[in-house]
Short mmCIF file of C-alpha atoms in Angstrom, two decimals:
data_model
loop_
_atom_site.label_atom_id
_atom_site.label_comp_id
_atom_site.label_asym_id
_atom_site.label_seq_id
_atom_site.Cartn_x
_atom_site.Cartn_y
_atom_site.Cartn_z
CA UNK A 1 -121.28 57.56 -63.62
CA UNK A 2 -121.41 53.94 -62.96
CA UNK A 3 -124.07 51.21 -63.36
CA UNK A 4 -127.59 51.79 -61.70
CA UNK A 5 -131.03 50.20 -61.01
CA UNK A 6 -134.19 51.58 -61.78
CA UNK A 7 -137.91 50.94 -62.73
CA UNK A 8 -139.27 50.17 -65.67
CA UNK A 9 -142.95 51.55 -65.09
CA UNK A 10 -145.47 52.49 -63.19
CA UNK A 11 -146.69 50.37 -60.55
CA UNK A 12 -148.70 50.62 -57.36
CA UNK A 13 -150.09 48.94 -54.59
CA UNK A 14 -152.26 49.44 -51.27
CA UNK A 15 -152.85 48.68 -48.07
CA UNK A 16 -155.16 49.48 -44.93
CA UNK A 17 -153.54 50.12 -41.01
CA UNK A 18 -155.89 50.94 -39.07
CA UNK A 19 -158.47 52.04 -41.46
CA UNK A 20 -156.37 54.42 -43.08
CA UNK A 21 -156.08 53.44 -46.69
CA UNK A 22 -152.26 53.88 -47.79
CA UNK A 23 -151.72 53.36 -51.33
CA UNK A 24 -147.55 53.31 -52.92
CA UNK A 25 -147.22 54.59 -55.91
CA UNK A 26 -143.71 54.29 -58.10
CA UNK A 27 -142.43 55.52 -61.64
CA UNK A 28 -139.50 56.61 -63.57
CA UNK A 29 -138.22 60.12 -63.70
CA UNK A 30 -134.88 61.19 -64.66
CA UNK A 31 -135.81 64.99 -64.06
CA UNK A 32 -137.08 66.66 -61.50
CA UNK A 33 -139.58 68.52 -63.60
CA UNK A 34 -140.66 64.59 -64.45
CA UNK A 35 -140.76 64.20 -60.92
CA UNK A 36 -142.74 66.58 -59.92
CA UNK A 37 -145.48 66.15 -63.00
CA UNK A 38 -145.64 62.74 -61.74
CA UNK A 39 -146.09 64.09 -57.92
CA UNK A 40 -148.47 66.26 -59.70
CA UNK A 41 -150.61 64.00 -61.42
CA UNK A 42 -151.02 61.66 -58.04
CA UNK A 43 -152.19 64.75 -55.83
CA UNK A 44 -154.32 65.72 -58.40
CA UNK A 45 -155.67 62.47 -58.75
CA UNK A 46 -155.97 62.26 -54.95
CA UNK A 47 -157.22 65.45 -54.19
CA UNK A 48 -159.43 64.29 -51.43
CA UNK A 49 -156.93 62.60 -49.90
CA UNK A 50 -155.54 63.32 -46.19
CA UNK A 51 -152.08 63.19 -47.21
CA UNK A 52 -149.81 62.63 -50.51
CA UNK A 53 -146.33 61.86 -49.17
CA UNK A 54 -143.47 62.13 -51.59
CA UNK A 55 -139.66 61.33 -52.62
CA UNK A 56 -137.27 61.24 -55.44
CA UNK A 57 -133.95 60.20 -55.72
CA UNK A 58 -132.25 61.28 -59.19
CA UNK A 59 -128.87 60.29 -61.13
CA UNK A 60 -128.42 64.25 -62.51
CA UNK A 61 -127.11 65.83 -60.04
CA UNK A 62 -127.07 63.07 -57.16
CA UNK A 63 -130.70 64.77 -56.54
CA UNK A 64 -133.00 64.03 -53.60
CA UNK A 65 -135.88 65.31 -52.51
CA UNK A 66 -139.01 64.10 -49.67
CA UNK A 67 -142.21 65.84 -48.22
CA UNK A 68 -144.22 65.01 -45.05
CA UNK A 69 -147.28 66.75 -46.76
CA UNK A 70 -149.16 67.64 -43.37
CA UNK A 71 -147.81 64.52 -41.96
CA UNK A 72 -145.50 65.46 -38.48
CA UNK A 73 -142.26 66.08 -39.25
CA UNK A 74 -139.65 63.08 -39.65
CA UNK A 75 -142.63 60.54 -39.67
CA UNK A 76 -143.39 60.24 -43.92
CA UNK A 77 -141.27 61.90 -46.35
CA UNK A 78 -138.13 60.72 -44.78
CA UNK A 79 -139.36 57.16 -44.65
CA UNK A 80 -139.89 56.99 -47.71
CA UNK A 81 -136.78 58.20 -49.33
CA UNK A 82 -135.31 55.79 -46.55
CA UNK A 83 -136.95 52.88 -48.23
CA UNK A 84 -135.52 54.45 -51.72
CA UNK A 85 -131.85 54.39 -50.37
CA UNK A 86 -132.17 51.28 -48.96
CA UNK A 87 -133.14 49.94 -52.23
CA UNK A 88 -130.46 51.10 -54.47
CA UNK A 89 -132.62 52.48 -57.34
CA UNK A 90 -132.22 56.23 -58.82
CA UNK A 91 -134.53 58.07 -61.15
CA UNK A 92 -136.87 57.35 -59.53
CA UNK A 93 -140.25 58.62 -57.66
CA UNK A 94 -142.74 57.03 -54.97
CA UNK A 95 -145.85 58.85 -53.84
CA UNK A 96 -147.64 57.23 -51.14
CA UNK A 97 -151.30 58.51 -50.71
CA UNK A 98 -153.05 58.35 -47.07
CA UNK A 99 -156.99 58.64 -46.82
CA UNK A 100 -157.37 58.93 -43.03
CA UNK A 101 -159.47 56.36 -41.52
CA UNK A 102 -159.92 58.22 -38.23
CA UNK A 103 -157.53 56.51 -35.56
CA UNK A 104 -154.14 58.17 -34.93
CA UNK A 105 -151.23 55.92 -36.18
CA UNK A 106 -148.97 57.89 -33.87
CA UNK A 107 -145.23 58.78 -34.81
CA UNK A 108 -143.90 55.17 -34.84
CA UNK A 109 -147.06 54.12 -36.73
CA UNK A 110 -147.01 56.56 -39.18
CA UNK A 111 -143.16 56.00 -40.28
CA UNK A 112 -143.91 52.06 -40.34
CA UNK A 113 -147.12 52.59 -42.34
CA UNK A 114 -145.15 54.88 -44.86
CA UNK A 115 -142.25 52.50 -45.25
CA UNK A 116 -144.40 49.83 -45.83
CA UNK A 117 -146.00 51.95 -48.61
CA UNK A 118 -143.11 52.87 -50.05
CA UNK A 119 -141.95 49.11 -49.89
CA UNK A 120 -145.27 47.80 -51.52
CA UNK A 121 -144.35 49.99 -54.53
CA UNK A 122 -141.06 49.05 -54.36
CA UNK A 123 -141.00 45.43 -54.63
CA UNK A 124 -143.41 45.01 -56.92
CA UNK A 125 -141.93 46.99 -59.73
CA UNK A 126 -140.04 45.51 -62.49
CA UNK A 127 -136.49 46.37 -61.73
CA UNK A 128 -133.81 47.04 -64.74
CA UNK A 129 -130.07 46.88 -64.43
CA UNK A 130 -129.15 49.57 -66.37
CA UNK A 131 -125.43 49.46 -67.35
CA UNK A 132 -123.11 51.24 -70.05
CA UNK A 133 -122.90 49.12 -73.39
CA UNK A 134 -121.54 49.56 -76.48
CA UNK A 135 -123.70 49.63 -79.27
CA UNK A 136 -122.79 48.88 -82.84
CA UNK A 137 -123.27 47.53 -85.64
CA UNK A 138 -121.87 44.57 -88.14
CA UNK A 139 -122.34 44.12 -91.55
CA UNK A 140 -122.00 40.63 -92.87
CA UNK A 141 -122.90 38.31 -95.82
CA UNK A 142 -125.18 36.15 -95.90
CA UNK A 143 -123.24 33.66 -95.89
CA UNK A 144 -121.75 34.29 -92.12
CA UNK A 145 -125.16 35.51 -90.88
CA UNK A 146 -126.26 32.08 -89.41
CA UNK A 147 -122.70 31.95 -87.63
CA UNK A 148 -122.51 35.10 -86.41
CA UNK A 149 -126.37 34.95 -84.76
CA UNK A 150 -125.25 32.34 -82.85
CA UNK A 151 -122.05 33.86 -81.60
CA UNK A 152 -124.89 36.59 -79.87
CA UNK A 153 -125.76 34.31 -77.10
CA UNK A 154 -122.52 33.07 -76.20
CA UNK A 155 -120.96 36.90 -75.94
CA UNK A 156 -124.52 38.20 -73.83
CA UNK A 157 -124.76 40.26 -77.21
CA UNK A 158 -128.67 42.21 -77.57
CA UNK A 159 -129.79 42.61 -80.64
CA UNK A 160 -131.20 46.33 -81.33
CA UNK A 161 -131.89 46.17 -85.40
CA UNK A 162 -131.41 43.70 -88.39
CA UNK A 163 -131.60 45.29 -92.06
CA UNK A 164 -131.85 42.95 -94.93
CA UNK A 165 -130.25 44.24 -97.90
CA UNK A 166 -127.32 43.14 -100.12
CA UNK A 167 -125.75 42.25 -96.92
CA UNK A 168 -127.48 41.77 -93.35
CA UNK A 169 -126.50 44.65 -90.82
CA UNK A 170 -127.25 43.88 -87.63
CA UNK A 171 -127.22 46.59 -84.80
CA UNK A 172 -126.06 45.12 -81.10
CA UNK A 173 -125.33 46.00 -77.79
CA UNK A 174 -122.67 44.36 -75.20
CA UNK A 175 -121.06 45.03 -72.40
CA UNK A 176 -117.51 46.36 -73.18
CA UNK A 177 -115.50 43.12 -72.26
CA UNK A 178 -118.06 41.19 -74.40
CA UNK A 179 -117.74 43.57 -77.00
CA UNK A 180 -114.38 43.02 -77.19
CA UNK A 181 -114.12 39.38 -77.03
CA UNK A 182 -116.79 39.07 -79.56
CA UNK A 183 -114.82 41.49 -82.07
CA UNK A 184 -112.01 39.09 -81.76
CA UNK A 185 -113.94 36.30 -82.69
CA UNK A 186 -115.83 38.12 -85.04
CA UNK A 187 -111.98 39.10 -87.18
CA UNK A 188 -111.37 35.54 -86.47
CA UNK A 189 -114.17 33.63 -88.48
CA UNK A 190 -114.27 36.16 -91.22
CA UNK A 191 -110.81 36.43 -92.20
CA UNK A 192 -110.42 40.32 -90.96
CA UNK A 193 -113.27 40.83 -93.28
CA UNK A 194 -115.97 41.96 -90.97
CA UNK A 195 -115.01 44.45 -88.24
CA UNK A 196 -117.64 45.70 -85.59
CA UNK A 197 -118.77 50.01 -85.96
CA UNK A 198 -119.02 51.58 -82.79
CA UNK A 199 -121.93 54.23 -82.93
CA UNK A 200 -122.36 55.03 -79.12
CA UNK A 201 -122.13 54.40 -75.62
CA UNK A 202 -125.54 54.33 -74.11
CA UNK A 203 -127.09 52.40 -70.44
CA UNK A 204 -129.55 49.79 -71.49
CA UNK A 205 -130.86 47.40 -69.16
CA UNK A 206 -128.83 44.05 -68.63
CA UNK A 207 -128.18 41.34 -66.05
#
């Protein structure tokens, strides 16, 4: 699997059409059981509501799921997954909530109303880049710790952990080409003496 974007958090946002009260709701969920307890949790919340609209897009299984709850066919769920494709991001869920206000939205209505729900949540959700970085670690003396600290920057290097001991280990996370070039550099200024430990592969979020 390649890179992805998701959300970082919870986050919602409202609106009124016609004085039905839409409110977009969005969160992380890499499951579909943590889909569906967050689906959960909203309707339960919401139990007076007309309508709670759902979709889910997730990374396990290229997984995607939408409801019209009630709503006519065509004019909700699939709206709002449409907003979710449109967007890019994966593992990830958006409820949108309708408390009828009494005046028909009709078809057209409804699917713009949805979308825009969706949207809301959407766009005002933090937004990570999550992409596949190697994470390791380096253990240096003191005496190359300043120098090495500011290679970081230059490579686009995250540091995860820093230990204190006899030596200083640091734990980072790059990209692989900057993991690479930074090794290089890294055998370079300590005479071979220092060589970077691979402990995994993992997606962390990075521009």
């Amino acid at each position: 699997m390649g890179d992805y974007k998701t959300v970082a958090d919870f986050y919602s946002d409202e609106f009124v059409e016609k004085r039905s009260r839409f409110i977009g709701y969005i969160s992380p969920a890499q499951t579909p059981e943590e889909a569906t307890a967050f689906i959960s949790e909203i309707k339960a919340k919401h139990w007076d509501a007309s309508h709670n609209v759902y979709a889910y897009i997730l990374r396990e299984g290229q997984l995607s799921r939408y409801s019209d709850d009630g709503e006519p066919q065509g004019t909700a769920g699939l709206p709002v997954l449409g907003v979710l494709q449109k967007s890019g991001l994966t593992d990830v869920v958006v409820v949108v909530t309708r408390y009828f206000g009494g005046i028909l939205l009709g078809g057209g209505g409804l699917v713009r109303a949805y979308s825009h729900g969706a949207a809301i949540a959407v766009e005002g959700a933090e937004i990570l880049n999550m992409r596949l970085c190697k994470v390791f670690t380096v253990d240096a003396d003191y005496t190359l710790y300043g120098k090495i600290s500011r290679m970081l920057p230059k490579f686009n290097i995250q540091q995860q952990n820093i230990e204190f001991g006899s030596s200083v280990v640091l734990t980072l996370a790059a990209l692989p080409d900057d993991y690479a070039a930074f090794g290089k550099e890294l055998t370079e200024i300590s005479a071979g003496a220092i060589v970077p430990q691979l402990i995994e592969e993992k997606y962390l979020n990075k521009n």
